[in-house]
Coordinates of N, CA and C and ligand atoms in Angstrom, one line a residue:
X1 N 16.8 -10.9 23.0 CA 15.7 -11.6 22.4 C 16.0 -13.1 22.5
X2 N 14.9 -13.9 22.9 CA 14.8 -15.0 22.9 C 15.1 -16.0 21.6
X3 N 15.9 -16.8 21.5 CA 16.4 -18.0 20.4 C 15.7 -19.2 20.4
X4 N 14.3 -19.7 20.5 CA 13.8 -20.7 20.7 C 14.6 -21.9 19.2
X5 N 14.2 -23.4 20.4 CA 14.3 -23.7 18.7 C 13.0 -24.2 18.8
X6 N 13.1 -25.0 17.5 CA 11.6 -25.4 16.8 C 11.0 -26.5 17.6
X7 N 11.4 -27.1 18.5 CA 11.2 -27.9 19.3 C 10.3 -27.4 20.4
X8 N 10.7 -25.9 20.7 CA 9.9 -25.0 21.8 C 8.6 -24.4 21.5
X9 N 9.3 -24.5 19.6 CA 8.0 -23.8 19.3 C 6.9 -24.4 19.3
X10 N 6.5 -25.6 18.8 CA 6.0 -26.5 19.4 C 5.1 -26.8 21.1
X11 N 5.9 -26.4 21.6 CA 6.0 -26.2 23.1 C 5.1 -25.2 23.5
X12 N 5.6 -23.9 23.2 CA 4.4 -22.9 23.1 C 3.1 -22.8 22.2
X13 N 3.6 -23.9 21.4 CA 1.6 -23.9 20.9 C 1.0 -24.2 21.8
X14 N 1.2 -25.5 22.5 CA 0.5 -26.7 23.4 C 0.1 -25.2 24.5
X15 N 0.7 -24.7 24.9 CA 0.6 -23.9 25.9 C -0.3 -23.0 25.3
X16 N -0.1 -22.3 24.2 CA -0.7 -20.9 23.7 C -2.5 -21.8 23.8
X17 N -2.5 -22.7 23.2 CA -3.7 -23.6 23.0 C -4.4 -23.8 24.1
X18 N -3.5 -24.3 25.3 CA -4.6 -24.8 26.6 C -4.8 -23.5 26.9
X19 N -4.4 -22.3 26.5 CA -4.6 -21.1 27.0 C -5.8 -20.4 27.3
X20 N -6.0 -20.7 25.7 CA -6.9 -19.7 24.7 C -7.9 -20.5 25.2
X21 N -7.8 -22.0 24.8 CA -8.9 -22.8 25.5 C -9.8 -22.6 27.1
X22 N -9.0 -22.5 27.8 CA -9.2 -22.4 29.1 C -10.1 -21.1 29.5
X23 N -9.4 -20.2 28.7 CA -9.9 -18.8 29.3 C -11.4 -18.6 27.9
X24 N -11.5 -18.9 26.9 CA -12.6 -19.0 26.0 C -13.0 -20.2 25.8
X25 N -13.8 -20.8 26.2 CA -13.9 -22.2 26.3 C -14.5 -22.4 24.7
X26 N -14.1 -23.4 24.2 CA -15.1 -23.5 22.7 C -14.6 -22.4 21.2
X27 N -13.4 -21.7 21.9 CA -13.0 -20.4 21.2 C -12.6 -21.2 19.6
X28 N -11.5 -22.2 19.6 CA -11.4 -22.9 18.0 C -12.6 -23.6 17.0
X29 N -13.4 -24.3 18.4 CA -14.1 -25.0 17.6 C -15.4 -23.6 16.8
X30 N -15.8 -22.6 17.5 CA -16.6 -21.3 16.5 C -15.7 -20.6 15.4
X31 N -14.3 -21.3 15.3 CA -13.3 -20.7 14.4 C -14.0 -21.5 13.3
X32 N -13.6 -22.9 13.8 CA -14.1 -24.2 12.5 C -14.8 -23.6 11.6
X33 N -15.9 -23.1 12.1 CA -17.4 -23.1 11.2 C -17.2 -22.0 10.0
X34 N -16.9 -21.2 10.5 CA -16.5 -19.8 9.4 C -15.2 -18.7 10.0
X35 N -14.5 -17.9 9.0 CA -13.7 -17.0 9.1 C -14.9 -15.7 8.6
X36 N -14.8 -14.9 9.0 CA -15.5 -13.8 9.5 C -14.8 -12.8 9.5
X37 N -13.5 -12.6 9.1 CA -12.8 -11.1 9.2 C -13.5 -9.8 8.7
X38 N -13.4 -9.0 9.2 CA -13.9 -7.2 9.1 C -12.7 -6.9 8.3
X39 N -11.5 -7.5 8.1 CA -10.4 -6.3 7.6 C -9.3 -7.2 7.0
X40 N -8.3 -6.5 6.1 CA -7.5 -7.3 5.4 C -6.7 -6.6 5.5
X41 N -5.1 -7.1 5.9 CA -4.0 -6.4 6.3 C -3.0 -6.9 4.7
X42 N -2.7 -5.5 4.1 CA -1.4 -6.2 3.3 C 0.1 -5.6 4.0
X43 N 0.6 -6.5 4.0 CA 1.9 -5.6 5.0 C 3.1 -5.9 3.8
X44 N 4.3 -5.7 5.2 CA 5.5 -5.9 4.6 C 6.1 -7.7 5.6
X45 N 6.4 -8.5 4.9 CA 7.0 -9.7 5.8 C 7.4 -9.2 6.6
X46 N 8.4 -8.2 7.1 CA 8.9 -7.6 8.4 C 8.6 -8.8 9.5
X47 N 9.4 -9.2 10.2 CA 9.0 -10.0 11.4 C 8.7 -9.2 12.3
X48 N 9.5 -8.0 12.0 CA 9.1 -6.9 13.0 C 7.5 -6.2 12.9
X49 N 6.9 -6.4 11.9 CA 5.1 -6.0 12.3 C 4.4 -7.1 12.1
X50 N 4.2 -8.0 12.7 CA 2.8 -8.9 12.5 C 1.8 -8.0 12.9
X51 N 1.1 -8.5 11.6 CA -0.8 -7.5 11.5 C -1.5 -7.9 13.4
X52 N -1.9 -9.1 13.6 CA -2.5 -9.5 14.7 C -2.3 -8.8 15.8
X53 N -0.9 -8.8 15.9 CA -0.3 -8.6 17.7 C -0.5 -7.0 17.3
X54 N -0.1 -6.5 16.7 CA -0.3 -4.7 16.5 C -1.3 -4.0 16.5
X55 N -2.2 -4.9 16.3 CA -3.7 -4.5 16.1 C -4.6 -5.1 17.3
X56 N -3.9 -5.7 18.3 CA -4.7 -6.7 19.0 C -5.6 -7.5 18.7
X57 N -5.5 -8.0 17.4 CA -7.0 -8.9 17.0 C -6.5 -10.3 17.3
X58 N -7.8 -11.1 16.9 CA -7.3 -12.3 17.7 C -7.2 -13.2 15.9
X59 N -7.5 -14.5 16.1 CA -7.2 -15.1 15.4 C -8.8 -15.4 14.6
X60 N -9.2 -14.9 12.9 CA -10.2 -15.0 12.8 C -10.2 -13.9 12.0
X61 N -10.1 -12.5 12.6 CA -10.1 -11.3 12.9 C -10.1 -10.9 11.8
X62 N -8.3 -10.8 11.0 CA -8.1 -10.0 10.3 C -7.2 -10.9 8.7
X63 N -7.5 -10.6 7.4 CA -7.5 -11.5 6.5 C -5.8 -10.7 6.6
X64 N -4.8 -11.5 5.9 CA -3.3 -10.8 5.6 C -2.7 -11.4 4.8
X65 N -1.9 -10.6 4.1 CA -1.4 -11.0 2.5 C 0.4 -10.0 2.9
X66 N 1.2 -10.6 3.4 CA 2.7 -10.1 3.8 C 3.7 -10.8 2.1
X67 N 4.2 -9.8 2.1 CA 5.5 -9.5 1.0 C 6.4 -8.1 1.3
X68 N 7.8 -8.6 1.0 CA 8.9 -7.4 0.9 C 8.2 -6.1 0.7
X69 N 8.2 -5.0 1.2 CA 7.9 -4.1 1.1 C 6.7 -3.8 0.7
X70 N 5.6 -4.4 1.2 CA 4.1 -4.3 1.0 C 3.9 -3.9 -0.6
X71 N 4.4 -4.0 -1.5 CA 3.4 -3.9 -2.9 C 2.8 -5.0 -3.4
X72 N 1.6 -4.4 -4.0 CA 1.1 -4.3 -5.0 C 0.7 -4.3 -6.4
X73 N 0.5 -5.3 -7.3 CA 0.9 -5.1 -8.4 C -0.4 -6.1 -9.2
X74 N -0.5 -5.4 -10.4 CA -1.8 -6.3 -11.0 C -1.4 -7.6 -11.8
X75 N -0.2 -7.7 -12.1 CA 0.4 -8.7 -12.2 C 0.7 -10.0 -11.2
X76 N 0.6 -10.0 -10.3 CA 1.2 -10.5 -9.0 C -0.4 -11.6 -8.5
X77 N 0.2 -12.7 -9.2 CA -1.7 -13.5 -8.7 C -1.6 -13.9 -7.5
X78 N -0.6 -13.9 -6.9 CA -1.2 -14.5 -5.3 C -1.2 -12.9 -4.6
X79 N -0.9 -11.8 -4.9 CA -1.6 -10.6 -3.9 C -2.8 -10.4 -4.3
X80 N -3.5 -10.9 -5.9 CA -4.6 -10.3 -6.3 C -5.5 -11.4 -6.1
X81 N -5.4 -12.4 -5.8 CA -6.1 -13.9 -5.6 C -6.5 -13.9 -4.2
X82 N -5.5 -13.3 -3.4 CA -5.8 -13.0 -1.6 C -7.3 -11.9 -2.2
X83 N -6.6 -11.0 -2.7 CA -7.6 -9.6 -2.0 C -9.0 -10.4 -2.9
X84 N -8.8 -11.0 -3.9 CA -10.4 -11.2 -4.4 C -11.2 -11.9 -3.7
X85 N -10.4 -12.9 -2.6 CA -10.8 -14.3 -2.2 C -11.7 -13.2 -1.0
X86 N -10.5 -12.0 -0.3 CA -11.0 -11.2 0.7 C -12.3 -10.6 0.7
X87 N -12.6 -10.0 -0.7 CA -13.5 -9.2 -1.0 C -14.5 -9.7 -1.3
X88 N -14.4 -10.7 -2.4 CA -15.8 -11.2 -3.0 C -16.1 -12.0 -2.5
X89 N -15.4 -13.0 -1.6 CA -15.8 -14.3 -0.3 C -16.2 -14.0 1.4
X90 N -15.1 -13.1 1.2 CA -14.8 -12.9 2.5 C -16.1 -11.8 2.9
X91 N -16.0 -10.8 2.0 CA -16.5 -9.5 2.3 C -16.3 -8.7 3.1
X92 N -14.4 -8.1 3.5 CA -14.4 -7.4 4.1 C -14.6 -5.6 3.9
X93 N -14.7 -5.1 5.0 CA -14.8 -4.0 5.3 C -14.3 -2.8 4.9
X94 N -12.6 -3.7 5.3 CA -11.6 -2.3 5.1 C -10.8 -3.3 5.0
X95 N -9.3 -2.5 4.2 CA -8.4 -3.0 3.3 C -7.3 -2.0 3.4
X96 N -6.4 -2.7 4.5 CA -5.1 -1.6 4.6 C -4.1 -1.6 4.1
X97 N -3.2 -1.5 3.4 CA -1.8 -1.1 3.1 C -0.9 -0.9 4.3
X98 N 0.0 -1.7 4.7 CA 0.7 -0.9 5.7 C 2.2 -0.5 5.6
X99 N 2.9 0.1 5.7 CA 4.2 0.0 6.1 C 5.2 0.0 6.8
X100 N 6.1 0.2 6.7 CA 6.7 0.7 7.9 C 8.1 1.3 8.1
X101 N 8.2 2.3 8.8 CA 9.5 3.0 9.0 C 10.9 2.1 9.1
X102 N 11.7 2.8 8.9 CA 13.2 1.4 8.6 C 13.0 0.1 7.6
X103 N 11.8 0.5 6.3 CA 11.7 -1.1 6.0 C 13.1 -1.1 5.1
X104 N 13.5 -2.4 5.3 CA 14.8 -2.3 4.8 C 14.9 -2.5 3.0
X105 N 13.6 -3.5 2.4 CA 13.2 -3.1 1.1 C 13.0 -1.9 0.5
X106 N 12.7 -0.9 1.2 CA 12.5 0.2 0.9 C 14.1 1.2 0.4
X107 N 14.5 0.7 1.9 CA 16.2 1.4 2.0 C 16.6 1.1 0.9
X108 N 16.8 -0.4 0.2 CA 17.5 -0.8 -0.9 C 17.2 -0.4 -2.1
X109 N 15.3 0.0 -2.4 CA 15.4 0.8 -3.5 C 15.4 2.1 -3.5
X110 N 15.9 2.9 -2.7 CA 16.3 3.9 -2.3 C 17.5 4.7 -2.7
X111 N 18.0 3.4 -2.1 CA 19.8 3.6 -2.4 C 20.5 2.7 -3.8
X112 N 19.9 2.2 -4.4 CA 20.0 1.3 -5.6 C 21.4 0.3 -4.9
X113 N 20.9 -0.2 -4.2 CA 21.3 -1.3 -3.2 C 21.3 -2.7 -3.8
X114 N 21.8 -3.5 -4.2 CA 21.8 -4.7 -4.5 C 21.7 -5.4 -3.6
X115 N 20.1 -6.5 -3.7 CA 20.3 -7.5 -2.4 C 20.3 -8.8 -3.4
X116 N 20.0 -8.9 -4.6 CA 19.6 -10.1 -5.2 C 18.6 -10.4 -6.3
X117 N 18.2 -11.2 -5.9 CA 16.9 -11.9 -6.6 C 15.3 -10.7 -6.4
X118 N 15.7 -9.8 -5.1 CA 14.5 -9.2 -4.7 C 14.9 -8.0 -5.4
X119 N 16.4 -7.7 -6.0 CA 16.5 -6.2 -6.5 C 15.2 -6.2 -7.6
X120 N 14.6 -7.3 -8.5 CA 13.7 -7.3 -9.4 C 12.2 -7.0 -9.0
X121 N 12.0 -7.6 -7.8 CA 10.8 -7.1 -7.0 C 10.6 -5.9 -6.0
X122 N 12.2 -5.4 -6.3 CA 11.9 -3.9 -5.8 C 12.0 -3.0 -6.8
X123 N 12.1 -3.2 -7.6 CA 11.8 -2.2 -9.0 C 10.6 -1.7 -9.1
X124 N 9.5 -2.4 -8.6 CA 7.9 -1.4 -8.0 C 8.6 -0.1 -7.1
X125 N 9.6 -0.8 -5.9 CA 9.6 0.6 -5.1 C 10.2 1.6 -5.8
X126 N 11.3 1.0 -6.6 CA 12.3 2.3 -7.4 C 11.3 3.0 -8.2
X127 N 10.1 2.1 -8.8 CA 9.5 3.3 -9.8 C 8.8 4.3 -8.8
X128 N 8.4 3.8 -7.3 CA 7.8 4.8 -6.8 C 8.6 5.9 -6.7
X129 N 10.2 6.0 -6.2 CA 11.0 7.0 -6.0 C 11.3 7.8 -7.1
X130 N 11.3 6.8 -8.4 CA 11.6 7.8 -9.1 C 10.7 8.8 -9.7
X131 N 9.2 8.4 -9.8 CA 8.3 9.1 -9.7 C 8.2 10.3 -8.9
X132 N 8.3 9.9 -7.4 CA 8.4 11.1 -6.4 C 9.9 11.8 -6.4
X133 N 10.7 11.6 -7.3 CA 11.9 12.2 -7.2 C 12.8 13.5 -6.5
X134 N 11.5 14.4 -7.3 CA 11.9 16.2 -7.3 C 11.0 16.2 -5.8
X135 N 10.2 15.4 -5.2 CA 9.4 15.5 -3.9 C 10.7 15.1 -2.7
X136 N 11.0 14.0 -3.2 CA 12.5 13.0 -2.1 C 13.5 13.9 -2.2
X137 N 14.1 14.7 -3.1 CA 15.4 15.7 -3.3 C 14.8 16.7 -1.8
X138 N 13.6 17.3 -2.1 CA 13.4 18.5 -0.8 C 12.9 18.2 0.2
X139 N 13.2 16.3 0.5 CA 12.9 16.4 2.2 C 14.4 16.4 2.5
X140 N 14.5 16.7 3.7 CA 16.3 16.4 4.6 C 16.1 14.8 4.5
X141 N 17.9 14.7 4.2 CA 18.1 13.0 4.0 C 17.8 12.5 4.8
X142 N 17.8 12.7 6.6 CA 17.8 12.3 7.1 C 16.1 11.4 7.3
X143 N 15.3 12.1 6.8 CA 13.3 11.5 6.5 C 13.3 11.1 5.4
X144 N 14.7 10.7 4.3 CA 13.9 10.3 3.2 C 13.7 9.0 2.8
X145 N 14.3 8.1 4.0 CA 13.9 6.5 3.8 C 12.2 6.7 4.2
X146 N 12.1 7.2 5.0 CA 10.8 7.0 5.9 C 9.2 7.7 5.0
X147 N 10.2 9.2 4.2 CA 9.5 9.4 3.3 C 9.5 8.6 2.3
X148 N 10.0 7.7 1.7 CA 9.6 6.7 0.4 C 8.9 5.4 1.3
X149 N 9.2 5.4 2.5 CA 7.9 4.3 3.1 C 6.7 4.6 2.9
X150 N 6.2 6.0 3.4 CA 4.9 6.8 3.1 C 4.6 6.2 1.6
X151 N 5.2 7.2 0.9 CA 5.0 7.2 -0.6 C 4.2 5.7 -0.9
X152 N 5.6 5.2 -0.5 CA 5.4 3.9 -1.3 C 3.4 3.0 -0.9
X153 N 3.1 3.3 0.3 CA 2.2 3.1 1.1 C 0.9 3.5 0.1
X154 N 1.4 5.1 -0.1 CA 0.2 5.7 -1.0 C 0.2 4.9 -2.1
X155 N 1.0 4.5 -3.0 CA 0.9 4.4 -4.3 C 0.1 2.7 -4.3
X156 N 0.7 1.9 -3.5 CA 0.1 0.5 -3.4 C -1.4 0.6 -3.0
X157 N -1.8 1.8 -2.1 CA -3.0 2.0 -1.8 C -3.8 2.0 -3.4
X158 N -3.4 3.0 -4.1 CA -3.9 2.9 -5.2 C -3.6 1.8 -6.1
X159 N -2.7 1.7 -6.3 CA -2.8 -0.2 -7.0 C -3.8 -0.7 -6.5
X160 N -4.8 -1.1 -5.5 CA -5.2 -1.4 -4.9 C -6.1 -1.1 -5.5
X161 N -6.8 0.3 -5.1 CA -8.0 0.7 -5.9 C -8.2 0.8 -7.7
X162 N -6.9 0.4 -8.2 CA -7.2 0.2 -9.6 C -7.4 -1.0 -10.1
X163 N -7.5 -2.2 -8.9 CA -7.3 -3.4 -9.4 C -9.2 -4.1 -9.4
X164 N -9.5 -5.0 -10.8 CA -10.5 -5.1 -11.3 C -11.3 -5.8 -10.2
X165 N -10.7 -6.6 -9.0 CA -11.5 -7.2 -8.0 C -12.1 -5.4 -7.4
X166 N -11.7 -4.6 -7.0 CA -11.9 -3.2 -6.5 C -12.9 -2.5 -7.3
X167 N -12.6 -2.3 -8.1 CA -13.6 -1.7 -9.3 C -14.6 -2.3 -9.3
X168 N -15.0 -3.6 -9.6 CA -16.0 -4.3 -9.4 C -16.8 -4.1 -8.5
X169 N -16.0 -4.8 -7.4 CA -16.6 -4.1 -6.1 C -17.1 -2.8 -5.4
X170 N -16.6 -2.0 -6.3 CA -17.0 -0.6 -6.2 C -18.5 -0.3 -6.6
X171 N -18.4 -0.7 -8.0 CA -19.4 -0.9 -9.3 C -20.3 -1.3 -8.7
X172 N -21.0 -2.7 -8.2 CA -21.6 -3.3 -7.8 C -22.1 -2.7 -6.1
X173 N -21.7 -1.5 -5.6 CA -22.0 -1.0 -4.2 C -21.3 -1.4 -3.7
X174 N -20.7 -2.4 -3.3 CA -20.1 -3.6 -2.0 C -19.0 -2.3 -1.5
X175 N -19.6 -2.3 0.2 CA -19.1 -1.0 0.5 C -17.7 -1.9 1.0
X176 N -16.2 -1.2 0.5 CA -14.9 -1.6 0.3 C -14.1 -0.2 0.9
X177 N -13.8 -0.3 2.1 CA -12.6 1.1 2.2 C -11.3 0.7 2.0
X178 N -10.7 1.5 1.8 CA -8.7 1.5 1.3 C -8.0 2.1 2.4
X179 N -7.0 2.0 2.7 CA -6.5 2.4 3.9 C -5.3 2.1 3.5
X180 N -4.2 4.0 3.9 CA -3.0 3.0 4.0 C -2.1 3.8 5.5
X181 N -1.9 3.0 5.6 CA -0.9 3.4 7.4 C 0.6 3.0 7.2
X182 N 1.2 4.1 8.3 CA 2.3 3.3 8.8 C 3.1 2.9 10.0
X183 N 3.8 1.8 10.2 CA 3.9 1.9 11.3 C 5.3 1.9 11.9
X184 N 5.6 2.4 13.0 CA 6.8 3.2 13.2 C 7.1 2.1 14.1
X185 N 8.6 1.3 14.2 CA 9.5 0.5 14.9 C 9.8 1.0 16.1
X186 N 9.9 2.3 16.3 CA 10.5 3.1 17.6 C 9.7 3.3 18.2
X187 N 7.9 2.7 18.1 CA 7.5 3.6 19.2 C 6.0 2.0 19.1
X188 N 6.0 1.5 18.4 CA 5.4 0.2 18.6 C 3.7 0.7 17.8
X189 N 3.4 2.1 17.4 CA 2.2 2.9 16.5 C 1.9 3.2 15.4
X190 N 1.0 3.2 15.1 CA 0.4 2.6 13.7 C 0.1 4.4 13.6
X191 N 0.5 4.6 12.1 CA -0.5 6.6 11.8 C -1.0 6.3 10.6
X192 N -2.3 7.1 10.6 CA -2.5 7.1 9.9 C -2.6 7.6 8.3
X193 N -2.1 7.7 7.3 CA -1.3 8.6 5.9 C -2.8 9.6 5.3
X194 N -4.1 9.3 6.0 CA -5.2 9.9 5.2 C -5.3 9.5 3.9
X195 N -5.1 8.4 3.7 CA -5.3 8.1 2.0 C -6.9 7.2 1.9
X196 N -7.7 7.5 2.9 CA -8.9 6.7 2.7 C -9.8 6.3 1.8
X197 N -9.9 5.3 0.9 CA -11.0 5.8 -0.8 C -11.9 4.6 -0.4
X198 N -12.9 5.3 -1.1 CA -14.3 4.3 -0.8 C -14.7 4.2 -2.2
X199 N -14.1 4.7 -3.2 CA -14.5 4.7 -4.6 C -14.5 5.1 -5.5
X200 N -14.2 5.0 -6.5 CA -13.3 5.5 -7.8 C -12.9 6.5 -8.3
X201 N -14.1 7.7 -7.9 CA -13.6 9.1 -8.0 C -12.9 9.6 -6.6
X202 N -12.3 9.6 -6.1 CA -11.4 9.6 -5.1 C -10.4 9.0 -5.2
X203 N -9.9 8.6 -6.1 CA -8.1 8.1 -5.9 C -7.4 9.5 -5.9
X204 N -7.6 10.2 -7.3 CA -6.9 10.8 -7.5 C -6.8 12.3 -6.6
X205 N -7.8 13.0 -6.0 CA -7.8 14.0 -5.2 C -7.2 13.4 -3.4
X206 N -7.5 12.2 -3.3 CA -7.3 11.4 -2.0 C -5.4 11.1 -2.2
X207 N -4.9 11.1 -3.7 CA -3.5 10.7 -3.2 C -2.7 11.7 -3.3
X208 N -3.3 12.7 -4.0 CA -2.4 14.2 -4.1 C -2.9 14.3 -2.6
X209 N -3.0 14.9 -1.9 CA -3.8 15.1 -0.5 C -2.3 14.4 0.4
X210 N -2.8 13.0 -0.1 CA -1.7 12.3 1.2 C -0.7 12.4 0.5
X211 N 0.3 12.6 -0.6 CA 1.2 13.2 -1.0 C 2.0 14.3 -0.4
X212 N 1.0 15.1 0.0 CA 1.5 16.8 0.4 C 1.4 16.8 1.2
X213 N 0.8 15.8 2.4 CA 1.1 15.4 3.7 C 2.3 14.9 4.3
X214 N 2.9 13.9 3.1 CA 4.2 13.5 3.4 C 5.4 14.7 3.6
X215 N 5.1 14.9 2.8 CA 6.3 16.6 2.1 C 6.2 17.5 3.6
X216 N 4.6 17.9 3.9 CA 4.7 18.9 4.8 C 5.4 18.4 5.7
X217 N 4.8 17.2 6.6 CA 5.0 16.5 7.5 C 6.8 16.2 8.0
X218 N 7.3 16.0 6.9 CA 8.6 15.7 6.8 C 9.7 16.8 7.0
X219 N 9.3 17.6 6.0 CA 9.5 19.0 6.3 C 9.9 19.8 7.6
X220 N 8.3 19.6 8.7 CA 8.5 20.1 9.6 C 9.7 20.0 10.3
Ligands
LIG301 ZN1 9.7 -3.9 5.4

């Protein structure tokens, strides 16, 4: 892997720019006028998944809100300030959750792993596992980081749909889908967990569902 310094980085804008320019002539200045995204990515910081390059979108494309281990929380005003700005400004479409296999936030609340300052901000994930506990005991150890990535995916999906920008949105028609995926490091693909809700009465039959998907799945 390449070690640029910041000097290059630099370097490859100038380049990425006459690029983009050359082959889309006028492509920044139709940026200027408005953002226009269809979709809003919440991920995990991972350097290893940027929303853009994974999804091939371009720049414009896709709204994104990245933290440790993709959660969720109604407390949390800059994840709930993104998604309102997304929803009620922006007006997008669809709204994914993503995760991803090997996330190493995950690992640590997993294993009651001490990293720090973030052991506090993974206490969302620990309550997921402990929740799913007697579910995490009957997969083989070997799927059970990957199964509390799932998990974790579903449950923020639903944070998501409980949160008053969502409900609103619901209430009012504004058609809003939920999405949660994840995406696997070994193979560079996004799956999808089936947790799709369009609206309020569907959290609860939509996350038992992708629940028992995990279990089966893992199982196999
Ligand atoms: Zn991660």
């Amino acid at each position: 892997m390449s070690n640029p310094s910041v000097a290059e980085l630099f370097a490859r804008n100038r380049e990425w720019a006459a690029a983009m320019e050359r082959d889309r002539p006028g492509f920044f200045r139709s940026l200027m006028a408005q953002q226009r995204p269809a979709f809003m990515w919440i991920g995990c910081s991972d350097s290893r998944v940027p929303a853009n390059q994974i999804t091939g979108l371009e720049p414009g494309e896709i709204f994104v809100h990245r933290n440790i281990a993709n959660v969720v929380i109604p407390t949390d005003l800059n994840c709930i300030s993104t998604i309102q700005f997304a929803v009620d400004q922006l007006k997008v479409r669809d709204l994914m959750v993503v995760g991803h296999h090997g996330c190493g936030g995950v690992l640590a609340a997993l294993e009651d792993r001490r990293v720090g300052l973030a052991d506090n901000w993974l206490q969302h994930v620990k309550n997921v596992r402990d929740r799913h506990a007697n579910l995490l005991d009957g997969v083989a150890p070997e799927f059970r980081h990957d199964a509390l990535c799932e998990l974790n995916v579903i449950e923020q999906v639903i944070n998501v749909a409980h949160t008053t920008v969502i409900r609103d949105a619901w209430s009012r028609e504004q058609k809003v889908t939920l999405h949660g995926w994840v995406y696997a490091l070994s193979d560079g693909l996004l799956r999808d967990l089936r947790i799709s809700i369009d609206g309020i009465d569907q959290i609860e039959p939509a996350m038992r569902h992708a629940v028992e998907q995990v279990t089966s799945r893992e199982r196999a």
